[in-house]
Amino acid sequence: MSVLGHVKDVASVYADLDVYVQSSHTEGLSVALLEAMACRLPVAAARVGGTEEVVQEGETGLLFEPGDSGGLNAAIGRFLDYPEQARAMAEAGRRLVVRRFGADRMVDETDRLITRLLAAGATVPAGGLRRL
């Protein structure tokens, strides 16, 4: 096993993988999981935290119970044994991530939030809105 350290081009790392596995016992909604899905990787993930918000069993990936090495092995095996299914789930995963977490949606939702706040009487700080 090797540790890559800081990587600027994460997509190039994902491009070398056949399957992305997230075997966490606790998790919120993992950015790494979203990145892997956006990079069209089939994902096998433990059924924890926010994972089920994006990994929909048999549609956008495969789920297994935390600590269930047999379930994890079965998920990886399914992807390797049925590459067409793996590709279909990976494409569906990418579509879901782009639709729910893509830049266009984030900009639209931010615009709606600012519009709603201003309509409710919120004021812009003296320094204005700064781009982060």
PDB file of C-alpha atoms in Angstrom:
ATOM      1  CA  MET A   1       0.000   0.000   0.000  1.00  0.00           C
ATOM      2  CA  SER A   2       1.232   3.467  -0.770  1.00  0.00           C
ATOM      3  CA  VAL A   3       0.012   6.858   0.325  1.00  0.00           C
ATOM      4  CA  LEU A   4      -0.001   9.486  -2.393  1.00  0.00           C
ATOM      5  CA  GLY A   5      -0.062  12.571  -0.203  1.00  0.00           C
ATOM      6  CA  HIS A   6      -1.414  15.803  -1.692  1.00  0.00           C
ATOM      7  CA  VAL A   7      -2.668  15.277  -5.253  1.00  0.00           C
ATOM      8  CA  LYS A   8      -3.684  18.213  -7.447  1.00  0.00           C
ATOM      9  CA  ASP A   9      -5.151  16.160 -10.296  1.00  0.00           C
ATOM     10  CA  VAL A  10      -7.461  13.738  -8.494  1.00  0.00           C
ATOM     11  CA  ALA A  11      -9.178  12.725 -11.746  1.00  0.00           C
ATOM     12  CA  SER A  12      -5.923  11.205 -13.002  1.00  0.00           C
ATOM     13  CA  VAL A  13      -5.760   8.993  -9.900  1.00  0.00           C
ATOM     14  CA  TYR A  14      -9.369   7.867 -10.311  1.00  0.00           C
ATOM     15  CA  ALA A  15      -8.679   7.122 -13.985  1.00  0.00           C
ATOM     16  CA  ASP A  16      -6.298   4.362 -12.891  1.00  0.00           C
ATOM     17  CA  LEU A  17      -8.939   2.610 -10.764  1.00  0.00           C
ATOM     18  CA  ASP A  18     -11.469  -0.049 -11.742  1.00  0.00           C
ATOM     19  CA  VAL A  19     -13.701   0.375  -8.662  1.00  0.00           C
ATOM     20  CA  TYR A  20     -13.919   2.929  -5.864  1.00  0.00           C
ATOM     21  CA  VAL A  21     -14.510   1.442  -2.408  1.00  0.00           C
ATOM     22  CA  GLN A  22     -15.559   3.412   0.628  1.00  0.00           C
ATOM     23  CA  SER A  23     -15.488   1.127   3.630  1.00  0.00           C
ATOM     24  CA  SER A  24     -15.929   3.748   6.364  1.00  0.00           C
ATOM     25  CA  HIS A  25     -17.693   2.830   9.586  1.00  0.00           C
ATOM     26  CA  THR A  26     -18.840   6.446   9.975  1.00  0.00           C
ATOM     27  CA  GLU A  27     -19.152   9.093   7.303  1.00  0.00           C
ATOM     28  CA  GLY A  28     -21.075  12.211   6.438  1.00  0.00           C
ATOM     29  CA  LEU A  29     -21.421  12.756   2.725  1.00  0.00           C
ATOM     30  CA  SER A  30     -17.955  12.003   1.415  1.00  0.00           C
ATOM     31  CA  VAL A  31     -16.440  14.394  -1.127  1.00  0.00           C
ATOM     32  CA  ALA A  32     -14.137  11.577  -2.264  1.00  0.00           C
ATOM     33  CA  LEU A  33     -17.197   9.440  -3.005  1.00  0.00           C
ATOM     34  CA  LEU A  34     -18.740  12.264  -5.055  1.00  0.00           C
ATOM     35  CA  GLU A  35     -15.443  12.777  -6.898  1.00  0.00           C
ATOM     36  CA  ALA A  36     -15.217   9.081  -7.751  1.00  0.00           C
ATOM     37  CA  MET A  37     -18.789   9.067  -9.025  1.00  0.00           C
ATOM     38  CA  ALA A  38     -18.164  12.228 -11.050  1.00  0.00           C
ATOM     39  CA  CYS A  39     -15.166  10.450 -12.610  1.00  0.00           C
ATOM     40  CA  ARG A  40     -17.427   7.598 -13.772  1.00  0.00           C
ATOM     41  CA  LEU A  41     -16.140   4.995 -11.354  1.00  0.00           C
ATOM     42  CA  PRO A  42     -18.405   2.217 -10.131  1.00  0.00           C
ATOM     43  CA  VAL A  43     -18.659   2.633  -6.364  1.00  0.00           C
ATOM     44  CA  ALA A  44     -19.093   0.134  -3.551  1.00  0.00           C
ATOM     45  CA  ALA A  45     -19.762   1.868  -0.256  1.00  0.00           C
ATOM     46  CA  ALA A  46     -20.647   1.058   3.318  1.00  0.00           C
ATOM     47  CA  ARG A  47     -24.207   1.944   4.238  1.00  0.00           C
ATOM     48  CA  VAL A  48     -23.310   4.823   6.614  1.00  0.00           C
ATOM     49  CA  GLY A  49     -24.060   8.520   7.016  1.00  0.00           C
ATOM     50  CA  GLY A  50     -25.024  10.359   3.854  1.00  0.00           C
ATOM     51  CA  THR A  51     -23.772   7.639   1.528  1.00  0.00           C
ATOM     52  CA  GLU A  52     -27.258   6.380   0.699  1.00  0.00           C
ATOM     53  CA  GLU A  53     -28.194   9.867  -0.514  1.00  0.00           C
ATOM     54  CA  VAL A  54     -26.062   9.255  -3.592  1.00  0.00           C
ATOM     55  CA  VAL A  55     -25.357   5.526  -3.770  1.00  0.00           C
ATOM     56  CA  GLN A  56     -28.665   4.017  -4.718  1.00  0.00           C
ATOM     57  CA  GLU A  57     -28.382   0.233  -4.550  1.00  0.00           C
ATOM     58  CA  GLY A  58     -28.014  -1.289  -7.997  1.00  0.00           C
ATOM     59  CA  GLU A  59     -28.574   2.046  -9.748  1.00  0.00           C
ATOM     60  CA  THR A  60     -25.650   4.339  -8.938  1.00  0.00           C
ATOM     61  CA  GLY A  61     -23.518   1.816  -7.064  1.00  0.00           C
ATOM     62  CA  LEU A  62     -23.574  -1.009  -4.560  1.00  0.00           C
ATOM     63  CA  LEU A  63     -23.937  -0.844  -0.792  1.00  0.00           C
ATOM     64  CA  PHE A  64     -22.797  -3.169   1.974  1.00  0.00           C
ATOM     65  CA  GLU A  65     -23.104  -3.079   5.750  1.00  0.00           C
ATOM     66  CA  PRO A  66     -20.188  -1.500   7.652  1.00  0.00           C
ATOM     67  CA  GLY A  67     -17.664  -4.160   8.623  1.00  0.00           C
ATOM     68  CA  ASP A  68     -19.173  -6.757   6.283  1.00  0.00           C
ATOM     69  CA  SER A  69     -16.130  -7.930   4.349  1.00  0.00           C
ATOM     70  CA  GLY A  70     -18.228 -10.567   2.552  1.00  0.00           C
ATOM     71  CA  GLY A  71     -20.619  -7.876   1.317  1.00  0.00           C
ATOM     72  CA  LEU A  72     -17.698  -5.726   0.228  1.00  0.00           C
ATOM     73  CA  ASN A  73     -16.103  -8.644  -1.634  1.00  0.00           C
ATOM     74  CA  ALA A  74     -19.428  -9.479  -3.288  1.00  0.00           C
ATOM     75  CA  ALA A  75     -19.846  -5.885  -4.492  1.00  0.00           C
ATOM     76  CA  ILE A  76     -16.355  -5.763  -5.978  1.00  0.00           C
ATOM     77  CA  GLY A  77     -16.870  -9.181  -7.536  1.00  0.00           C
ATOM     78  CA  ARG A  78     -20.140  -8.097  -9.107  1.00  0.00           C
ATOM     79  CA  PHE A  79     -18.464  -5.116 -10.744  1.00  0.00           C
ATOM     80  CA  LEU A  80     -15.628  -7.282 -12.061  1.00  0.00           C
ATOM     81  CA  ASP A  81     -17.937 -10.098 -13.220  1.00  0.00           C
ATOM     82  CA  TYR A  82     -20.472  -7.779 -14.874  1.00  0.00           C
ATOM     83  CA  PRO A  83     -18.531  -4.861 -16.393  1.00  0.00           C
ATOM     84  CA  GLU A  84     -21.536  -3.608 -18.402  1.00  0.00           C
ATOM     85  CA  GLN A  85     -23.581  -3.259 -15.208  1.00  0.00           C
ATOM     86  CA  ALA A  86     -20.618  -1.566 -13.545  1.00  0.00           C
ATOM     87  CA  ARG A  87     -20.375   0.953 -16.413  1.00  0.00           C
ATOM     88  CA  ALA A  88     -24.125   1.606 -16.337  1.00  0.00           C
ATOM     89  CA  MET A  89     -24.046   2.280 -12.580  1.00  0.00           C
ATOM     90  CA  ALA A  90     -20.970   4.487 -12.989  1.00  0.00           C
ATOM     91  CA  GLU A  91     -22.714   6.572 -15.680  1.00  0.00           C
ATOM     92  CA  ALA A  92     -25.855   6.847 -13.559  1.00  0.00           C
ATOM     93  CA  GLY A  93     -23.706   7.905 -10.615  1.00  0.00           C
ATOM     94  CA  ARG A  94     -22.034  10.639 -12.648  1.00  0.00           C
ATOM     95  CA  ARG A  95     -25.411  11.944 -13.841  1.00  0.00           C
ATOM     96  CA  LEU A  96     -26.696  12.063 -10.253  1.00  0.00           C
ATOM     97  CA  VAL A  97     -23.613  13.918  -8.974  1.00  0.00           C
ATOM     98  CA  VAL A  98     -23.676  16.445 -11.817  1.00  0.00           C
ATOM     99  CA  ARG A  99     -27.414  17.027 -11.356  1.00  0.00           C
ATOM    100  CA  ARG A 100     -27.316  17.366  -7.562  1.00  0.00           C
ATOM    101  CA  PHE A 101     -23.856  18.792  -6.882  1.00  0.00           C
ATOM    102  CA  GLY A 102     -22.656  20.389 -10.114  1.00  0.00           C
ATOM    103  CA  ALA A 103     -21.515  23.984 -10.327  1.00  0.00           C
ATOM    104  CA  ASP A 104     -24.625  25.126 -12.235  1.00  0.00           C
ATOM    105  CA  ARG A 105     -26.923  23.850  -9.501  1.00  0.00           C
ATOM    106  CA  MET A 106     -24.806  25.361  -6.746  1.00  0.00           C
ATOM    107  CA  VAL A 107     -24.781  28.762  -8.478  1.00  0.00           C
ATOM    108  CA  ASP A 108     -28.568  28.630  -9.034  1.00  0.00           C
ATOM    109  CA  GLU A 109     -29.254  27.675  -5.415  1.00  0.00           C
ATOM    110  CA  THR A 110     -26.919  30.376  -4.104  1.00  0.00           C
ATOM    111  CA  ASP A 111     -28.631  32.951  -6.336  1.00  0.00           C
ATOM    112  CA  ARG A 112     -32.069  31.846  -5.070  1.00  0.00           C
ATOM    113  CA  LEU A 113     -30.887  32.051  -1.463  1.00  0.00           C
ATOM    114  CA  ILE A 114     -29.437  35.561  -1.868  1.00  0.00           C
ATOM    115  CA  THR A 115     -32.577  36.733  -3.703  1.00  0.00           C
ATOM    116  CA  ARG A 116     -34.786  35.314  -0.932  1.00  0.00           C
ATOM    117  CA  LEU A 117     -32.675  36.907   1.807  1.00  0.00           C
ATOM    118  CA  LEU A 118     -32.658  40.304   0.109  1.00  0.00           C
ATOM    119  CA  ALA A 119     -36.442  40.114  -0.431  1.00  0.00           C
ATOM    120  CA  ALA A 120     -36.829  39.395   3.293  1.00  0.00           C
ATOM    121  CA  GLY A 121     -34.914  42.583   4.123  1.00  0.00           C
ATOM    122  CA  ALA A 122     -31.391  41.288   4.628  1.00  0.00           C
ATOM    123  CA  THR A 123     -28.664  43.785   3.893  1.00  0.00           C
ATOM    124  CA  VAL A 124     -25.316  43.344   2.189  1.00  0.00           C
ATOM    125  CA  PRO A 125     -22.362  43.819   4.574  1.00  0.00           C
ATOM    126  CA  ALA A 126     -20.373  47.045   4.201  1.00  0.00           C
ATOM    127  CA  GLY A 127     -17.505  45.165   2.549  1.00  0.00           C
ATOM    128  CA  GLY A 128     -19.867  43.619  -0.013  1.00  0.00           C
ATOM    129  CA  LEU A 129     -19.976  40.004  -0.994  1.00  0.00           C
ATOM    130  CA  ARG A 130     -16.486  38.690  -1.543  1.00  0.00           C
ATOM    131  CA  ARG A 131     -15.599  35.851  -3.824  1.00  0.00           C
ATOM    132  CA  LEU A 132     -13.889  33.141  -1.796  1.00  0.00           C
TER     133      LEU A 132
END
